[in-house]
Tab-separated table of C-alpha atoms in Angstrom:
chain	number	residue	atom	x	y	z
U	462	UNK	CA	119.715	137.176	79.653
U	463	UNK	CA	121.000	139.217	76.636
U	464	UNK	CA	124.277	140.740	76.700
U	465	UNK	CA	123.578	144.283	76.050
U	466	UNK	CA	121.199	144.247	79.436
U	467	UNK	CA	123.282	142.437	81.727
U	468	UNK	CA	125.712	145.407	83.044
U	469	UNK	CA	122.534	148.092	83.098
U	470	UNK	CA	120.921	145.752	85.255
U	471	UNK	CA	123.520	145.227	87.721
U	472	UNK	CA	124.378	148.801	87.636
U	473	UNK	CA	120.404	149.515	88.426
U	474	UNK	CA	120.661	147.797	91.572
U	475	UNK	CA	124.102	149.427	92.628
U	476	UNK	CA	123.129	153.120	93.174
U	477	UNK	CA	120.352	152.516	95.937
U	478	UNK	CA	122.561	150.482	97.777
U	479	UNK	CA	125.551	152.600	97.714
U	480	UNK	CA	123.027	156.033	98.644
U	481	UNK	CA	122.161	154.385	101.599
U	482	UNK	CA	125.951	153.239	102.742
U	483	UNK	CA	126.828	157.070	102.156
U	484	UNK	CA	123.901	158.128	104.269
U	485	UNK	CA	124.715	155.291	106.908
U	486	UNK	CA	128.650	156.517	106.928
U	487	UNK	CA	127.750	160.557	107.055
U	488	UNK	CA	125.036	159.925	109.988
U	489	UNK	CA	127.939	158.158	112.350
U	490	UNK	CA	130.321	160.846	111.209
U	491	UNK	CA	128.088	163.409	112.674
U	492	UNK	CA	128.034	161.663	115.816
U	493	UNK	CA	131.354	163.583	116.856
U	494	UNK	CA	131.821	161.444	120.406
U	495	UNK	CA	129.985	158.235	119.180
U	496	UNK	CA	130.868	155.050	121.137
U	497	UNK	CA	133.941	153.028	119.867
U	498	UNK	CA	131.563	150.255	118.894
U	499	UNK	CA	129.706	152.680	116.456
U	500	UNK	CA	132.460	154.699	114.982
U	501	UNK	CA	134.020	151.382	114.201
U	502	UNK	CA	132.063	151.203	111.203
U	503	UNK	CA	132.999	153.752	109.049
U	504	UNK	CA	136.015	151.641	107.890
U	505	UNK	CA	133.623	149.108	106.912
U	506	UNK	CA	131.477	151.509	104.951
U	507	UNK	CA	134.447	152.860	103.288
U	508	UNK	CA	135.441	149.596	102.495
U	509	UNK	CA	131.835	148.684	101.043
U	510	UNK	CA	131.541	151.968	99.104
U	511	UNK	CA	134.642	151.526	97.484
U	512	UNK	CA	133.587	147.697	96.408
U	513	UNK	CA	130.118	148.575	94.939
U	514	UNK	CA	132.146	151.395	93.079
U	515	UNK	CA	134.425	148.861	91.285
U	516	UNK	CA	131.657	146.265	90.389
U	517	UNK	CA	130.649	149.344	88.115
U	518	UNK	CA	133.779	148.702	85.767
U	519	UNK	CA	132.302	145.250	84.726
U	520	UNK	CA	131.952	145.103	81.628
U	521	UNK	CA	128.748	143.148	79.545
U	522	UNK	CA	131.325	140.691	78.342
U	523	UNK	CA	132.566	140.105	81.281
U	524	UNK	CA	129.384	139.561	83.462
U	525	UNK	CA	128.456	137.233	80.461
U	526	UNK	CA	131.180	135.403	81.217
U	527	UNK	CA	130.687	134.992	84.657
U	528	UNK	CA	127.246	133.240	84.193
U	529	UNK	CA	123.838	133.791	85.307
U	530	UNK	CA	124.222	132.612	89.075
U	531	UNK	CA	126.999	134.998	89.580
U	532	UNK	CA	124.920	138.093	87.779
U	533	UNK	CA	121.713	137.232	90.118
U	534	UNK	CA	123.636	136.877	92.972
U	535	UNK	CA	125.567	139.966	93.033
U	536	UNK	CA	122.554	141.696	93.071
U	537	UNK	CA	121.765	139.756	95.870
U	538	UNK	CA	124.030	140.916	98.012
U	539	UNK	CA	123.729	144.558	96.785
U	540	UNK	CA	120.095	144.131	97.821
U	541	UNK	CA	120.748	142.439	101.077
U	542	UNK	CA	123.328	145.549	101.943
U	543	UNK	CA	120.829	148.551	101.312
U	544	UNK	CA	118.140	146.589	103.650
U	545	UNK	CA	120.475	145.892	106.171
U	546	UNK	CA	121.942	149.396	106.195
U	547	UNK	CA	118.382	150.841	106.100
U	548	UNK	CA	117.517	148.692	109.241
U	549	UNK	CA	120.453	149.714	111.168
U	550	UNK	CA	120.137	153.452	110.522
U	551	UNK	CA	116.940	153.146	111.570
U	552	UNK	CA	118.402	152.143	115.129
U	553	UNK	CA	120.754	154.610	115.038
U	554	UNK	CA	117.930	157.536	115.211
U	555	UNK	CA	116.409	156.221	117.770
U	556	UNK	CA	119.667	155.268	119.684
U	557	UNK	CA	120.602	159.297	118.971
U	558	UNK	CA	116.825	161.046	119.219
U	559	UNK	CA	118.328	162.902	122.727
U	560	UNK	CA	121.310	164.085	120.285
U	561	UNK	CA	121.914	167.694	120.120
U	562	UNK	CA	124.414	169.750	117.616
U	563	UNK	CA	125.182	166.021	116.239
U	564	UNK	CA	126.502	164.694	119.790
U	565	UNK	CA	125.497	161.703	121.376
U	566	UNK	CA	124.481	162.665	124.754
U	567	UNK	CA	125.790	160.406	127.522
U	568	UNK	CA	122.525	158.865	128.442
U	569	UNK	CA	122.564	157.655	124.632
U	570	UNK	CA	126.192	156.155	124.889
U	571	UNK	CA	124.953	154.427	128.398
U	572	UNK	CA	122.165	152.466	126.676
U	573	UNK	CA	124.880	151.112	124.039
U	574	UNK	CA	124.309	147.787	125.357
U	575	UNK	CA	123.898	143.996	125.371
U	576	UNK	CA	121.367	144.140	122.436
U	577	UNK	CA	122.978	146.993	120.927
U	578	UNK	CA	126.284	145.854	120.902
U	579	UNK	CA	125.321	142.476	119.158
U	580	UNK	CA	123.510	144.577	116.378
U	581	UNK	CA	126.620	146.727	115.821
U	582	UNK	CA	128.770	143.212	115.392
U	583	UNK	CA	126.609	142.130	113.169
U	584	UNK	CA	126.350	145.143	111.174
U	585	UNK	CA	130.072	145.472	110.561
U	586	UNK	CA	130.114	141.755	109.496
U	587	UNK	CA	127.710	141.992	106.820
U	588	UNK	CA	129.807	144.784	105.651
U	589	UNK	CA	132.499	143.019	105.558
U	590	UNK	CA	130.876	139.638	103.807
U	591	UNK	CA	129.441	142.451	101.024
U	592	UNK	CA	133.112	143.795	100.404
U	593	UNK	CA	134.760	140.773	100.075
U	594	UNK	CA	131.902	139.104	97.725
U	595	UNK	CA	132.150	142.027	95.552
U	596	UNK	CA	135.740	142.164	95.605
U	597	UNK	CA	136.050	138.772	94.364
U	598	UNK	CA	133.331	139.329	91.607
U	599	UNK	CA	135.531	142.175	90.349
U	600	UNK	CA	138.632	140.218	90.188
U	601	UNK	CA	137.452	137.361	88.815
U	602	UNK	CA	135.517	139.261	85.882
U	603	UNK	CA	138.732	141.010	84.987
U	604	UNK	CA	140.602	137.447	84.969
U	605	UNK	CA	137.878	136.250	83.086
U	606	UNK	CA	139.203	138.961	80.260
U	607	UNK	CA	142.197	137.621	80.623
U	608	UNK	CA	141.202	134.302	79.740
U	609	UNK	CA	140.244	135.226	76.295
U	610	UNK	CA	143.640	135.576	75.087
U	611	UNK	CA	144.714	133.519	72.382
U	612	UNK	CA	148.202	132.807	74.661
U	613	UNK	CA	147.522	131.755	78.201
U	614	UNK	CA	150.984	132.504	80.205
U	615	UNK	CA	151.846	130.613	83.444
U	616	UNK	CA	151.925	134.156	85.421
U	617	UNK	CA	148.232	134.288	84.178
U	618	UNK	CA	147.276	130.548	85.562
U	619	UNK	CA	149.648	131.355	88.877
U	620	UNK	CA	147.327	134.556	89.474
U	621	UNK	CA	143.682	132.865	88.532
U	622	UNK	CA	145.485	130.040	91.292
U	623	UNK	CA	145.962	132.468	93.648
U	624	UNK	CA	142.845	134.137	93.166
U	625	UNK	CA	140.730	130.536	93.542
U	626	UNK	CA	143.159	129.671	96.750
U	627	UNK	CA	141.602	133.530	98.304
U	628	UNK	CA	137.708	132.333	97.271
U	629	UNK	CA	138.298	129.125	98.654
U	630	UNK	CA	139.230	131.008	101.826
U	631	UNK	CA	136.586	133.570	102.308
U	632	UNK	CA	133.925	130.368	101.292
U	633	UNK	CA	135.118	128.403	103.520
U	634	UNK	CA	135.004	131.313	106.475
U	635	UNK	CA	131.181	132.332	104.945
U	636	UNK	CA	130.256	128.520	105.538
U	637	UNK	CA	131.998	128.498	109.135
U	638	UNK	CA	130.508	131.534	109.946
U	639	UNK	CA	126.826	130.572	108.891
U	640	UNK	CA	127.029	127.833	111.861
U	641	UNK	CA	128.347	130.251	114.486
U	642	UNK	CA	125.827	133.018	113.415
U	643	UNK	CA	122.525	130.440	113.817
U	644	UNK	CA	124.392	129.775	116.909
U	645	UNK	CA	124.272	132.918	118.084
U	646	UNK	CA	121.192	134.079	116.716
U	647	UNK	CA	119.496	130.839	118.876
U	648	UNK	CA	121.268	132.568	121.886
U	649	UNK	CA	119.887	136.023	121.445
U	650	UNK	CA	116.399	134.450	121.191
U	651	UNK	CA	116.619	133.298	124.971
U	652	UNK	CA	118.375	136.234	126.664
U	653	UNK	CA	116.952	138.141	129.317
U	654	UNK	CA	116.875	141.911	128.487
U	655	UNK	CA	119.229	144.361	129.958
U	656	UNK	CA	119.359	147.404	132.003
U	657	UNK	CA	117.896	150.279	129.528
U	658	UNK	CA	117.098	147.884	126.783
U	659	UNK	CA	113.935	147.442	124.953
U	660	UNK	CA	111.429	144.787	123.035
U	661	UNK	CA	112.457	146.972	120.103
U	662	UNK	CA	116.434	146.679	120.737
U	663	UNK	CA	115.111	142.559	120.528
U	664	UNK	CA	113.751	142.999	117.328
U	665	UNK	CA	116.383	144.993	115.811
U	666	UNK	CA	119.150	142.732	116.240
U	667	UNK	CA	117.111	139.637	115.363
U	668	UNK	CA	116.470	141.173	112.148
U	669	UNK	CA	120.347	142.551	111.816
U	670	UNK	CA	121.087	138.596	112.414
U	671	UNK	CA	119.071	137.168	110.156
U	672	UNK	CA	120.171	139.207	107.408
U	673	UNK	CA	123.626	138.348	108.023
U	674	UNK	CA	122.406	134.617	108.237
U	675	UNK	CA	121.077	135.588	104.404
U	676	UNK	CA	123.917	137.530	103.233
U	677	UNK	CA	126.622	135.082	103.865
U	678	UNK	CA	123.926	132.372	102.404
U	679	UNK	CA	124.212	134.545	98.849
U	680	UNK	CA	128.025	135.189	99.596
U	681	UNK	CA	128.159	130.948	99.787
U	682	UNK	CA	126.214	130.938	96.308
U	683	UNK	CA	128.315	133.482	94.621
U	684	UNK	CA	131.575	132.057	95.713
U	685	UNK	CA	130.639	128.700	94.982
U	686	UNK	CA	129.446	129.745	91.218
U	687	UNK	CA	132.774	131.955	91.096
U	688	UNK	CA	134.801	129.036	91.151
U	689	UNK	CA	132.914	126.640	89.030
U	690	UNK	CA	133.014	129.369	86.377
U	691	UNK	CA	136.768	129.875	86.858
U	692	UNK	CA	137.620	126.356	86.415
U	693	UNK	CA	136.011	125.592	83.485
U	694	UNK	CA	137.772	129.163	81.720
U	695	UNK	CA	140.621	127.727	83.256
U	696	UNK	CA	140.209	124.612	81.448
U	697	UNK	CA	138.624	125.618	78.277
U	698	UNK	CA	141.385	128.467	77.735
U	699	UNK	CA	144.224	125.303	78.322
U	700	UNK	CA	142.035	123.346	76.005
U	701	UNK	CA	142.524	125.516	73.297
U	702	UNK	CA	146.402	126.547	73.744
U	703	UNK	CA	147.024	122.681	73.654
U	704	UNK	CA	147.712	122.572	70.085
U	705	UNK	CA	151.661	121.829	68.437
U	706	UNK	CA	153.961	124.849	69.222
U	707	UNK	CA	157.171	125.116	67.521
U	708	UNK	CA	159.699	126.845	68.569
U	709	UNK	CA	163.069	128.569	67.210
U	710	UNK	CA	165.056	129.564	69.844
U	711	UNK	CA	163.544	132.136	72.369
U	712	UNK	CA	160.863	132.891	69.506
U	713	UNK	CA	157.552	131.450	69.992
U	714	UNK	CA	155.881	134.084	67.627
U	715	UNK	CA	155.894	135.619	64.164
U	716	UNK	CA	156.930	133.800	60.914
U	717	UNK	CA	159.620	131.343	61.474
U	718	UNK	CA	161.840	128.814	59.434
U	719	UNK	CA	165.094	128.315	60.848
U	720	UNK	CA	167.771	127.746	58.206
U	721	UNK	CA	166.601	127.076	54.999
U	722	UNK	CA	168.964	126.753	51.868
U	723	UNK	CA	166.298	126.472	49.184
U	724	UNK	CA	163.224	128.187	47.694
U	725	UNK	CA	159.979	129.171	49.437
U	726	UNK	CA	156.781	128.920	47.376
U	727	UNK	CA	152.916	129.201	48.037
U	728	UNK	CA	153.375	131.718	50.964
U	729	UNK	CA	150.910	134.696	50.981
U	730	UNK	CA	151.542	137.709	53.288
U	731	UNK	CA	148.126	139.303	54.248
């Protein structure tokens, strides 16, 4: 992938997906008594808008540096958010089609159930898994700048540390999480419908599951490739600030040469 291309394709992909949370977040704010479950969300779209703002400060250089798997991957998720937040607003104008002046009426809230419920859950967890993916992208790129530097301090190494410690984390949650989610999307398959509920309110959250089941799968990827590409800056920047260092005092920089009692020859100043 050349350079040049790199951020103006990830950028591409960002705009649709971030419409579509801003369409998802002003549709529940209109609903001015919607259920706890529903208004829940708006924090996570906040959230989520505010991430798919920042990956737009990536630089070419930087995505470069983050490799291939990361650059596909991202746009992974992106993808994976817009469809899920398209499916879900879809359920949210039928769940609101007896609305009037932007209120839920109460037979609306009373249907807010079994099905329903589940697909909200799920909702605010992919949400969630898309925020914190694309929070770590952005922190790791600028890092990644970081790593460039000719001098590689120990508050640098302590922070890309810390930063691999939170990625290990939220991987290791993604991969726990991908075991309880088939879990529960097995259990949704073989419940009995509820009061009010529909074929349809099936369908919707099996699709809502399954593309949480494939978000966290590209959140797995992404981390995974985060931290390869990491260590290896990590190790090629130490690599390279392995060479002899002198030092004079508390100066590690500059032109140095102690005490000298003699003549200095053969030195050009540029």
């Amino acid at each position: 992938m050349e350079p040049l291309s790199v951020a103006s394709s990830v950028v591409g992909v960002t705009p649709p997906a971030l419409h579509c949370v801003r369409h998802l977040l002003d549709d529940i704010q209109k609903i001015i008594d919607a259920p706890e479950a529903v208004a829940s969300l708006r924090g996570d779209l906040t959230a989520t808008d505010k991430a798919l703002i920042s990956l737009q400060t990536i630089t070419d250089s930087q995505w470069k540096s983050l490799g291939d798997i990361v650059i596909d991957e991202s746009k992974s998720a992106m993808t994976l958010c817009l469809s899920s937040c398209e499916r879900f607003q879809t359920a949210l104008a039928r769940w609101t089609q007896h609305s009037h002046n932007g209120k839920l009426s109460w037979r609306d809230r009373a249907v807010v159930g079994f099905f329903k419920q589940k697909q909200i859950k799920s909702m605010s967890e992919q949400l969630q898994i898309c925020k914190t993916t694309l929070t770590s992208v952005v922190s790791i790129a600028t890092l990644h700048s970081s790593l460039q530097q000719k001098d590689v301090s120990d508050d640098l190494l302590n922070m890309i540390s810390l930063k691999e410690a939170e990625v290990t984390t939220a991987l290791e949650a993604a991969n726990k999480q991908l075991v309880e989610v088939n879990t529960q999307l097995a259990a949704l398959r073989v419940a009995g419908q509820r009061g009010g509920e529909t074929e349809a309110d099936r369908a919707d959250v099996d699709g809502q599951v399954v593309d949480e089941l494939s978000a966290l799968d590209t959140s797995r990827r992404l981390l995974e490739a985060l931290l390869e590409r990491t260590h290896a800056a990590v190790a090629e920047a130490q690599k390279e600030d392995d060479g002899p260092r002198f030092v004079f005092g508390n100066v590690e920089k500059g032109f140095q040469i102690g005490t000298n009692s003699g003549t200095i020859s053969g030195i050009t100043f540029n």
